[in-house]
Coordinates of N, CA and C and ligand atoms in Angstrom, one line a residue:
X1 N 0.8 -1.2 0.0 CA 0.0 0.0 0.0 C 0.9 1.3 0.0
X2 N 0.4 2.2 -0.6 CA 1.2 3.6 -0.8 C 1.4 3.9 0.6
X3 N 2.6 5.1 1.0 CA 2.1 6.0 2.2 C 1.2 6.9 2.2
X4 N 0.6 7.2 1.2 CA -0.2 8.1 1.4 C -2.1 7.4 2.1
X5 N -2.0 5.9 1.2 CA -2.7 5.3 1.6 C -2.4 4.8 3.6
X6 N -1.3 4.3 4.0 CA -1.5 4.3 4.7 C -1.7 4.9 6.1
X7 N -1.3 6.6 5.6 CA -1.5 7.5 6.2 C -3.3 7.7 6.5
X8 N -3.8 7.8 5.5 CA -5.3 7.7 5.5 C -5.8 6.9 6.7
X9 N -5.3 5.6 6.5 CA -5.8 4.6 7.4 C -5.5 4.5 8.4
X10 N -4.1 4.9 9.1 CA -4.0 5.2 10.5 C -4.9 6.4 11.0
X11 N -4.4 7.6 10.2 CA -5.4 8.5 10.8 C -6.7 8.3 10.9
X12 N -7.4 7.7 10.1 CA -8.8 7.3 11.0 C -8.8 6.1 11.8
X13 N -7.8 5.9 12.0 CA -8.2 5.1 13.5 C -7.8 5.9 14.6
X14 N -7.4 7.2 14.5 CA -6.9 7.8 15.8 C -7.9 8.8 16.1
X15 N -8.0 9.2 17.3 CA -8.6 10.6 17.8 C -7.8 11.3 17.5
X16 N -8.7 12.8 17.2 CA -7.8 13.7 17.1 C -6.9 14.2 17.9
X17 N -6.9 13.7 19.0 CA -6.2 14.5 19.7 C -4.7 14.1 20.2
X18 N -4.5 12.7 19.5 CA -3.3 12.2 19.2 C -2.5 12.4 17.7
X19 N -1.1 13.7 18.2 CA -0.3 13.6 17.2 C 0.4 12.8 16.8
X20 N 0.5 12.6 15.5 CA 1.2 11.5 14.5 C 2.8 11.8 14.3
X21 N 3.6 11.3 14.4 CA 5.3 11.5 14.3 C 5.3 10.3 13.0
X22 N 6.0 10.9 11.9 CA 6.3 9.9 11.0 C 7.2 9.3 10.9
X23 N 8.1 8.4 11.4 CA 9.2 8.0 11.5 C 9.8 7.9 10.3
X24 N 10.6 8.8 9.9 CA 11.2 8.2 8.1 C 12.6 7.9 8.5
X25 N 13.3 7.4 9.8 CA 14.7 7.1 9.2 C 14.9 5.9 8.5
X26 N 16.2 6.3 7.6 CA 16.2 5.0 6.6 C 15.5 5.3 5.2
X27 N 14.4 5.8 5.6 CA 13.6 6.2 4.6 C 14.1 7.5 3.2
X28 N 14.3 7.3 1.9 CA 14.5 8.7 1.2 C 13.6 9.9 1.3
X29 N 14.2 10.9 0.8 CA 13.3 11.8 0.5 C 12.0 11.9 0.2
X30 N 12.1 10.9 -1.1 CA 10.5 10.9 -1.7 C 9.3 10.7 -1.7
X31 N 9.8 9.3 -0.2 CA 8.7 8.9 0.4 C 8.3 10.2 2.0
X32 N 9.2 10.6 2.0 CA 8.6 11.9 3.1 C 8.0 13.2 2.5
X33 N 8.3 13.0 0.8 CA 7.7 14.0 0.2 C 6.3 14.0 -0.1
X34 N 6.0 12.3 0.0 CA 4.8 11.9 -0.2 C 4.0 11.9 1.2
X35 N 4.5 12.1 1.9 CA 3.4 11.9 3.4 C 3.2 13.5 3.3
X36 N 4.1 14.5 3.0 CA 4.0 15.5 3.5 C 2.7 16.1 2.9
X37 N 2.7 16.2 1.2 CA 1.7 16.1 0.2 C 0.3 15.3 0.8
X38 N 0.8 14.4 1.4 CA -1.0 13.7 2.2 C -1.3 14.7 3.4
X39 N -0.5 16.0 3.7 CA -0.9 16.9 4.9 C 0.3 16.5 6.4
X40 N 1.0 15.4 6.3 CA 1.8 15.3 7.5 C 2.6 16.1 7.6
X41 N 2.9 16.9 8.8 CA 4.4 17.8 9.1 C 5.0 17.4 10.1
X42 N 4.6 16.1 11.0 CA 5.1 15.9 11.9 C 6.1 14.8 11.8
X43 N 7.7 14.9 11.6 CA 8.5 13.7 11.2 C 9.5 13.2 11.8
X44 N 9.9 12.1 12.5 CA 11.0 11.4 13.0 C 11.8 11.2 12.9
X45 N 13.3 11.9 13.1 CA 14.2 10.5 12.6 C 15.3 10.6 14.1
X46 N 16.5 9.6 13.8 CA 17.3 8.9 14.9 C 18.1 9.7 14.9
X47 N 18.5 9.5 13.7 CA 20.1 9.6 13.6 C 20.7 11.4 12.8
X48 N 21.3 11.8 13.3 CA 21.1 13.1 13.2 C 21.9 13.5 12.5
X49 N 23.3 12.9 11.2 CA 23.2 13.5 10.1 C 22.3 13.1 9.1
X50 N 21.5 12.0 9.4 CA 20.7 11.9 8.0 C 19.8 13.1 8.6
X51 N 19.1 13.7 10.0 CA 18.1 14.7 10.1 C 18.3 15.7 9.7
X52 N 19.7 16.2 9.5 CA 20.4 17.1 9.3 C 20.3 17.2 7.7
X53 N 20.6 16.7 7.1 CA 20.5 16.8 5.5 C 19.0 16.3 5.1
X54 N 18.5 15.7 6.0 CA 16.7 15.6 4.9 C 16.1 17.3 5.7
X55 N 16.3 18.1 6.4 CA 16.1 18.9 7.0 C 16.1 19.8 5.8
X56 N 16.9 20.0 5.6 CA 17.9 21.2 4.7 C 17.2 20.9 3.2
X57 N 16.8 19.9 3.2 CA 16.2 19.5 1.4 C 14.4 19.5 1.2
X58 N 14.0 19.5 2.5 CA 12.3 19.5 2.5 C 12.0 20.8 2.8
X59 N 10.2 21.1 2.4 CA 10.0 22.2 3.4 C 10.0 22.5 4.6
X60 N 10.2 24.1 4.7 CA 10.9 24.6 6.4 C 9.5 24.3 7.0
X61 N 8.5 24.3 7.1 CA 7.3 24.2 7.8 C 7.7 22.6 8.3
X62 N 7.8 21.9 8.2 CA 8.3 20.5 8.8 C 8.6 20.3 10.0
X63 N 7.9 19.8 10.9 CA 7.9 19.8 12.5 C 9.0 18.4 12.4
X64 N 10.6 18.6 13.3 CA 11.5 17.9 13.4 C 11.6 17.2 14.4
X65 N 11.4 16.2 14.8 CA 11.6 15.3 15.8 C 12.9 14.6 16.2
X66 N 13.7 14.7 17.1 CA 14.4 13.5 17.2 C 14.2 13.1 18.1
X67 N 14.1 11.3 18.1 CA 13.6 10.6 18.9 C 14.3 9.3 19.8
X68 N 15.4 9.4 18.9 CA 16.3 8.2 19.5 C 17.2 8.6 20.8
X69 N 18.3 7.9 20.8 CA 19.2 8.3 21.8 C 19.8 9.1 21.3
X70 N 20.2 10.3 22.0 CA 20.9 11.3 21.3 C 22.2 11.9 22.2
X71 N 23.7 12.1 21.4 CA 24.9 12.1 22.2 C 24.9 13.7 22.3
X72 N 25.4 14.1 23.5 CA 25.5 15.4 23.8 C 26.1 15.9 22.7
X73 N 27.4 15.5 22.3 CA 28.3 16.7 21.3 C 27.3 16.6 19.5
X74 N 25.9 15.8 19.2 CA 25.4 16.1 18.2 C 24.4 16.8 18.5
X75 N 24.2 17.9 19.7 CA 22.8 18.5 19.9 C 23.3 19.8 19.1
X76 N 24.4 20.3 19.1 CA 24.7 21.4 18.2 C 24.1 21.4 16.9
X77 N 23.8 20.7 16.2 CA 23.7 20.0 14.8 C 22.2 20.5 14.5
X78 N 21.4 20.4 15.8 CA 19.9 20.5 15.4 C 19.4 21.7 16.3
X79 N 20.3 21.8 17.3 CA 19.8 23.0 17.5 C 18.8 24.1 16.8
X80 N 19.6 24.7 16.2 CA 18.4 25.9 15.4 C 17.5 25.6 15.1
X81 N 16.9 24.4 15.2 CA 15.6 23.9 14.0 C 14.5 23.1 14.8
X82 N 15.4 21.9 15.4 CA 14.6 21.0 16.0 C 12.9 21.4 16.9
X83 N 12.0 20.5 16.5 CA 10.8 20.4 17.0 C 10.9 20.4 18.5
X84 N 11.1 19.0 19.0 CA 11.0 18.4 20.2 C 12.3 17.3 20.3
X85 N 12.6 16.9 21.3 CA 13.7 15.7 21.8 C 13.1 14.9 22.4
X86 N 13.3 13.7 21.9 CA 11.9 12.9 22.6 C 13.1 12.0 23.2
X87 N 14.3 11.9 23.9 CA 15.2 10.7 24.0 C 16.0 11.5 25.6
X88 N 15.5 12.4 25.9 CA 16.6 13.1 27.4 C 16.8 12.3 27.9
X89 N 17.7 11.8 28.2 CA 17.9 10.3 29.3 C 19.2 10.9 30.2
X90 N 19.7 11.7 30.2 CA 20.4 12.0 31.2 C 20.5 13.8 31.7
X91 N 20.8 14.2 33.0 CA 21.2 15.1 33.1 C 22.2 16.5 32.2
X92 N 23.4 15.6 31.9 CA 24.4 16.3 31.2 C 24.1 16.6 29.6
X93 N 23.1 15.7 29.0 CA 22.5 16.2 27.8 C 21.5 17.0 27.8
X94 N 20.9 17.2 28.8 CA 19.5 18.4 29.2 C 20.7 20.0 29.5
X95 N 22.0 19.9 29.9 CA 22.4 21.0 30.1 C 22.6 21.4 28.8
X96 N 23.4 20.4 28.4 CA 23.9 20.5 26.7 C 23.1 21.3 25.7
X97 N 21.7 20.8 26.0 CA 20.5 21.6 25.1 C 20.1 22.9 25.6
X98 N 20.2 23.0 26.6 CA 20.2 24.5 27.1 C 21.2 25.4 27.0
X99 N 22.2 24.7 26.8 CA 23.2 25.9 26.3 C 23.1 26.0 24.7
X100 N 23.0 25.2 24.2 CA 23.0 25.6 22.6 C 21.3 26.0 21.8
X101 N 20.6 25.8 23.2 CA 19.3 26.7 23.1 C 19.6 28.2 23.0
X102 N 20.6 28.3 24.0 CA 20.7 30.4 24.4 C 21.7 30.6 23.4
X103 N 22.5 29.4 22.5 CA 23.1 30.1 21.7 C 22.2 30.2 20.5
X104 N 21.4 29.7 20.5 CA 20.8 29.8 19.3 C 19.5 30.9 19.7
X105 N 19.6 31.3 20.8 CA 18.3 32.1 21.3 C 17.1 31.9 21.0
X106 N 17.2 30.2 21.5 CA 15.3 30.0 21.2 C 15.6 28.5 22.9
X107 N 14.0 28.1 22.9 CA 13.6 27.4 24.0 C 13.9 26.1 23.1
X108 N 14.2 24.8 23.7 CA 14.2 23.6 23.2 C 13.3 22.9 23.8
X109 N 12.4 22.3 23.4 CA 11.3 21.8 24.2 C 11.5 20.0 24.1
X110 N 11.6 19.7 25.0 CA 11.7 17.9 25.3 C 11.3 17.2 26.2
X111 N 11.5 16.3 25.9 CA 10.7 15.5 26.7 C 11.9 14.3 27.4
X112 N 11.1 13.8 28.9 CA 12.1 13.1 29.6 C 11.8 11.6 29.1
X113 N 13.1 11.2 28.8 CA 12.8 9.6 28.4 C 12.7 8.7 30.1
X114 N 11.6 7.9 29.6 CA 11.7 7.1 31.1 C 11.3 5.7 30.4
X115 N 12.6 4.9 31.5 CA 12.8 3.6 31.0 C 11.2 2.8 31.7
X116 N 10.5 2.1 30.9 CA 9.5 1.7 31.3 C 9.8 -0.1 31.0
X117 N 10.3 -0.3 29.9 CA 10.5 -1.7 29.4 C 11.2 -2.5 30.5
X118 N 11.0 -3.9 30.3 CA 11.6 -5.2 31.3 C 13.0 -5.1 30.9
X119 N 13.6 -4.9 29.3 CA 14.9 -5.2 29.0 C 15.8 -3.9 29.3
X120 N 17.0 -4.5 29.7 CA 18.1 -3.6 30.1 C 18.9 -2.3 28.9
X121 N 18.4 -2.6 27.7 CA 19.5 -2.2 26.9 C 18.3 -0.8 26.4
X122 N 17.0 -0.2 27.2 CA 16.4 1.0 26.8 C 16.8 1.9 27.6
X123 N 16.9 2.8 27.1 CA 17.7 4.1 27.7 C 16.8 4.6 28.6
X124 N 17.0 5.7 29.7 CA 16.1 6.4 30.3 C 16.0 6.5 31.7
X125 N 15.2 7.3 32.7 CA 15.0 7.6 34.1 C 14.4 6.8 34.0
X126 N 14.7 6.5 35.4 CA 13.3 6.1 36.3 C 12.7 6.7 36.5
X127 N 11.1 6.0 37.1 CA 10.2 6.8 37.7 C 10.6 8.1 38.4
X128 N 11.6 7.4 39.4 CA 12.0 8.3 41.1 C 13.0 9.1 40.4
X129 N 14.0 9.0 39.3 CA 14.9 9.8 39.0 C 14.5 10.9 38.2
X130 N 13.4 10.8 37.5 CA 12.6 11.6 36.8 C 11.7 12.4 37.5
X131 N 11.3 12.3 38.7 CA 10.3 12.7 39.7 C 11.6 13.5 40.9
X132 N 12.9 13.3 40.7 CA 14.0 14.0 41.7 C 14.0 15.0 40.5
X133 N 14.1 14.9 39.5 CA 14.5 16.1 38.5 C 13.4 17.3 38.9
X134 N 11.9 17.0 38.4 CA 10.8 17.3 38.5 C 10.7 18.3 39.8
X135 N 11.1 17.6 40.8 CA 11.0 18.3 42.5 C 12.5 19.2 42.6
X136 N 13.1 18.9 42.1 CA 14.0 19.4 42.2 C 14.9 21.2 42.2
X137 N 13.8 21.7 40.9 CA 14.1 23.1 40.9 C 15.2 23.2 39.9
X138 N 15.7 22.0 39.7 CA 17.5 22.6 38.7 C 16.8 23.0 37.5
X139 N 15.4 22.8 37.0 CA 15.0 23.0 35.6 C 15.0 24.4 35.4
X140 N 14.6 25.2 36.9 CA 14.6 26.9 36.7 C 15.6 27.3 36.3
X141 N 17.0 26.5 36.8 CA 18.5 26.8 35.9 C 18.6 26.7 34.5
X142 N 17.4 26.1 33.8 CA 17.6 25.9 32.5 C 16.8 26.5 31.9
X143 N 17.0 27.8 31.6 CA 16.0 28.6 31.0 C 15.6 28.6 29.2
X144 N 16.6 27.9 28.6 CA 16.3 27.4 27.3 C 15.7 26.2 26.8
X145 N 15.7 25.2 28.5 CA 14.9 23.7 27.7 C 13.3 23.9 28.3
X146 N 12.5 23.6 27.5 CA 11.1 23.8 28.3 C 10.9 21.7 28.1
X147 N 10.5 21.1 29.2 CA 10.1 19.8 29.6 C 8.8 19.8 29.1
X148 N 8.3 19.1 28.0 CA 6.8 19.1 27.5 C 6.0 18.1 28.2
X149 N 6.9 17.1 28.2 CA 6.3 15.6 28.7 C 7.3 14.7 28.6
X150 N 7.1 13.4 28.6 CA 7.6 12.4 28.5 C 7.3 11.3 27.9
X151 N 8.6 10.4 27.6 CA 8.7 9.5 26.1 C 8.8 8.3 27.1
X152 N 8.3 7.0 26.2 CA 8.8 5.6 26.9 C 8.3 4.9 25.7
X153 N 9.3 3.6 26.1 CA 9.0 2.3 24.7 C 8.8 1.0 25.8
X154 N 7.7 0.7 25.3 CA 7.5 -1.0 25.9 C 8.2 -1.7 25.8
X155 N 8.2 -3.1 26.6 CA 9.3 -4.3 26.3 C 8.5 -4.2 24.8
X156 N 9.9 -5.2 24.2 CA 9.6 -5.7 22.5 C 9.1 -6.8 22.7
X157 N 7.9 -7.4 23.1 CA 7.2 -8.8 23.2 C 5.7 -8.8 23.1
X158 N 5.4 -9.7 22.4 CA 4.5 -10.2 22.3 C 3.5 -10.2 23.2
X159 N 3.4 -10.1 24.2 CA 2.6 -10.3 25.5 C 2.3 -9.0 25.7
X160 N 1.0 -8.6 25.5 CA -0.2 -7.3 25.1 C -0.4 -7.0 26.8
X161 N -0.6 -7.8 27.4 CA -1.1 -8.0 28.5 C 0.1 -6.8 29.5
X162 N 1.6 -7.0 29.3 CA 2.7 -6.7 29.6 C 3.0 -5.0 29.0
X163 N 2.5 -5.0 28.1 CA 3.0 -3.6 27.1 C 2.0 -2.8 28.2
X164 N 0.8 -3.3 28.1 CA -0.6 -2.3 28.3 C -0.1 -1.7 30.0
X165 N 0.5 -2.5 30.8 CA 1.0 -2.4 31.7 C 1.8 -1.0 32.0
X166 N 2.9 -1.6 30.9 CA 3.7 -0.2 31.0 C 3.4 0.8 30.6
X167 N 2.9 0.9 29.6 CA 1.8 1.9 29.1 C 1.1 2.7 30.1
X168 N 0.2 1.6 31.0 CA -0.5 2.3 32.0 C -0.2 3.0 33.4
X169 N 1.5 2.5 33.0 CA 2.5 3.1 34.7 C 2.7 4.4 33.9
X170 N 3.0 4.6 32.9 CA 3.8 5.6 32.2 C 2.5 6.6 32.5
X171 N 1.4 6.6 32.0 CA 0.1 7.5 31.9 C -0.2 8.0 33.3
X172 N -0.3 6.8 34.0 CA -0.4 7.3 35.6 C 0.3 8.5 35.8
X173 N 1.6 7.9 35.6 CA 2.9 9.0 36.6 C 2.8 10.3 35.6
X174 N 2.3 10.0 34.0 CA 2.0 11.7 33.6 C 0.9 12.2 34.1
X175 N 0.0 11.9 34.5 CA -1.2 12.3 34.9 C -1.0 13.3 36.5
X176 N -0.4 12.5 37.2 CA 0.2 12.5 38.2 C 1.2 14.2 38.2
X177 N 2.1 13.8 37.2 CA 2.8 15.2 37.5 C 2.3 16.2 36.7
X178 N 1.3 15.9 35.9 CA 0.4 17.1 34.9 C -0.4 18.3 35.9
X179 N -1.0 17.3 36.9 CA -1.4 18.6 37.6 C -0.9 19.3 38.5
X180 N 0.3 19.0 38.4 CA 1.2 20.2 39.3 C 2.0 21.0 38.2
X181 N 2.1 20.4 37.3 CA 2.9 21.8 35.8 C 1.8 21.0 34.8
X182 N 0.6 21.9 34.7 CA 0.1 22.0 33.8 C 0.5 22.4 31.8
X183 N 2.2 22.8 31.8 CA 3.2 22.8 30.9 C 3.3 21.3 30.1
X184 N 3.4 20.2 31.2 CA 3.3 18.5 30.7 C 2.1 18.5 29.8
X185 N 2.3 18.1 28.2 CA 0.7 18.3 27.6 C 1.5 17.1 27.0
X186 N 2.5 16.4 26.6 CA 3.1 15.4 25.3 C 3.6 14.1 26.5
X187 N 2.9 12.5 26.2 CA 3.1 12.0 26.9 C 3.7 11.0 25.3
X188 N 4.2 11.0 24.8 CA 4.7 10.2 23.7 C 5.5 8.8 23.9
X189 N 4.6 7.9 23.6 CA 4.3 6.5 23.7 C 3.4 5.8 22.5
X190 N 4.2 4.5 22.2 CA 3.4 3.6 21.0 C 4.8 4.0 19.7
X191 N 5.0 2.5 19.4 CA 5.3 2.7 17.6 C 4.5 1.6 17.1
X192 N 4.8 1.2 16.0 CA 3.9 0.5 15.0 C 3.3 -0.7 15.4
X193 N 4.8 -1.7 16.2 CA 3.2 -2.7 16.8 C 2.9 -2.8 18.1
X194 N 3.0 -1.5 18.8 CA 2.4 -1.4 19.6 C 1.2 -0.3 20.0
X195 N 0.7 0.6 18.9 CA 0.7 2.0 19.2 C -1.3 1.9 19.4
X196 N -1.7 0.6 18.8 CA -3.4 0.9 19.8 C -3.1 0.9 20.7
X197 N -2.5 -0.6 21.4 CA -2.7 -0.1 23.0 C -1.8 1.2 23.8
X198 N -0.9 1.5 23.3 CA -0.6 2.9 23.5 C -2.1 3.9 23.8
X199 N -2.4 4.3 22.8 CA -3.7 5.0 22.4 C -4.8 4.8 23.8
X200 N -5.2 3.8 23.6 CA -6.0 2.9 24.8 C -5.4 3.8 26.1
X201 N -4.5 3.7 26.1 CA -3.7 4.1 27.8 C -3.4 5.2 28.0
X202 N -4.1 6.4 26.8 CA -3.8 7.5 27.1 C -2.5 8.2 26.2
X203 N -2.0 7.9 25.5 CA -0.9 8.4 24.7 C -1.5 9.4 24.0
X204 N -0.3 10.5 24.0 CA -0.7 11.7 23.0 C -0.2 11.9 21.7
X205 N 1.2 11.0 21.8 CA 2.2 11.3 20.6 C 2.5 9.8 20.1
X206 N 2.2 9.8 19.0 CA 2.9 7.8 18.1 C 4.4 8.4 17.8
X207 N 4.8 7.8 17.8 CA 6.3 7.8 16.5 C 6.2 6.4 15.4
X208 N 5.6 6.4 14.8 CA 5.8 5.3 13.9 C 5.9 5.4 12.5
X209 N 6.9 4.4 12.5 CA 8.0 4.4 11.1 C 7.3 3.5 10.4
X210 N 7.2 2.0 10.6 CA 7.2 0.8 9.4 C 6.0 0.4 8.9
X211 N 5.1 1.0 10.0 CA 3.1 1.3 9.4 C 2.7 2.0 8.3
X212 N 3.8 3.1 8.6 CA 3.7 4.7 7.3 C 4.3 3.9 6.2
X213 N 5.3 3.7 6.3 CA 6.8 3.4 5.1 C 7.1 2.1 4.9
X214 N 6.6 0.8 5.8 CA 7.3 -0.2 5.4 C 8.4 -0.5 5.7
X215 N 8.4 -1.8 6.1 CA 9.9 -1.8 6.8 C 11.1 -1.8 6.4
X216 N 12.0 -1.4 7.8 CA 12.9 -0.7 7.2 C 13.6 -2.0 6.6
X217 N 15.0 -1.7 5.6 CA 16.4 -2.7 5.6 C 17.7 -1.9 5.7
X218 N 18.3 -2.2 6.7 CA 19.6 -1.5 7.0 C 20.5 -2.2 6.0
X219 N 21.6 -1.6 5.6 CA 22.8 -1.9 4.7 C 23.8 -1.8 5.3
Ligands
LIG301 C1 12.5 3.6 14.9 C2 11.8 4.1 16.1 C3 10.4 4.2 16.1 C4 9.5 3.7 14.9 O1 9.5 2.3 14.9 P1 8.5 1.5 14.0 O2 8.4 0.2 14.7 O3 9.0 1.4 12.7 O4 7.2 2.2 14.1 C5 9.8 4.8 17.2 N1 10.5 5.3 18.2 C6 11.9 5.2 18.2 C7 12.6 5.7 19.4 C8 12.5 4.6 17.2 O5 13.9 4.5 17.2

């Protein structure tokens, strides 16, 4: 099925009120030229020289996401441009973005990654270490990152029963710190085979790549 077609068909299965992230890394140009042409502006990718050069080649209206893990010394790169950060997983990279927020004289808005999955090798806070930041006050030191919400990925398993779980710890604890910074609006959660029950549990934001575009093949 085209992207354009299967853009169609995800979006009506979603409420409005869940934004769509298009995951294109991997993906060329032409197939992001084609989602964009179906109305998408909201787009994903990891790895941040390919973001960097499909950036520079599409239209500037293009809401830029980066979503993966991201190393402090490549925040300079996307600085000026970037949408949202959906991957903060440590301290030292939230300062990182705040400095090259004030050099670039704009707010960098992101989100806290929190490890929710059973397996060891997903990046991110804990609950409590994410909730020390939160209580903490050091964010008033960072007057270029604004905290939108927070990101998490399920274990990778089959067992629905397990995902909806974490899904549903994740929603709590945003729910939870929403009404104390009413600022938390992006709970970004769900990719491709997991993103109903994402949905189900309250998710605001998909990232999905292989639903839109088909799966990837790395080289
Ligand atoms: C690649 C990736 C996605 C999209 O994965 P699909 O399974 O293709 O939907 C979502 N989130 C992150 C962090 C990714 O790296």
């Amino acid at each position: 099925m085209s992207v354009a077609l299967q853009l169609q068909k995800i979006r009506s299965e979603l409420p409005p009120s869940v934004t769509l992230v298009a995951v294109s890394k991997t993906k060329p140009i032409s197939l992001i030229q084609e989602a964009y042409q179906e109305g998408q502006r909201h787009f994903g990718e990891n790895y941040i020289q390919e973001l960097v050069e499909k950036q520079a080649q599409l239209p500037q209206d293009i809401c830029w996401h980066a979503i993966g893990h991201l190393q402090s010394n490549k925040v300079k790169y996307i600085a000026p441009f970037v949408y949202l950060i959906h991957g903060v997983d440590s301290l030292s990279l939230l300062k990182e973005i705040n400095k090259q927020g004030q050099k670039n004289k704009r707010m960098i808005k992101c989100l806290l990654q929190i490890h929710i999955a059973q397996e060891e090798t997903k990046f991110g806070f804990s609950f409590s270490e994410c909730e020390n930041i939160l209580a903490s006050g050091m964010l008033n030191s960072l007057p270029h990152v604004q905290i939108q919400g927070f990101m998490g990925m399920a274990s990778n398993t089959n067992n629905k029963e397990q995902i909806r779980n974490e899904f549903k710890n994740l929603h709590a604890f945003f729910c939870k710190h929403q009404q104390q910074q009413p600022l938390l609006q992006t709970l970004s959660m769900g990719m491709s085979s997991d993103y109903s029950i994402a949905v189900e549990q309250g998710s605001t934001m998909l990232r999905l790549g292989s639903s839109i575009f088909g799966e990837r093949v790395y080289h």
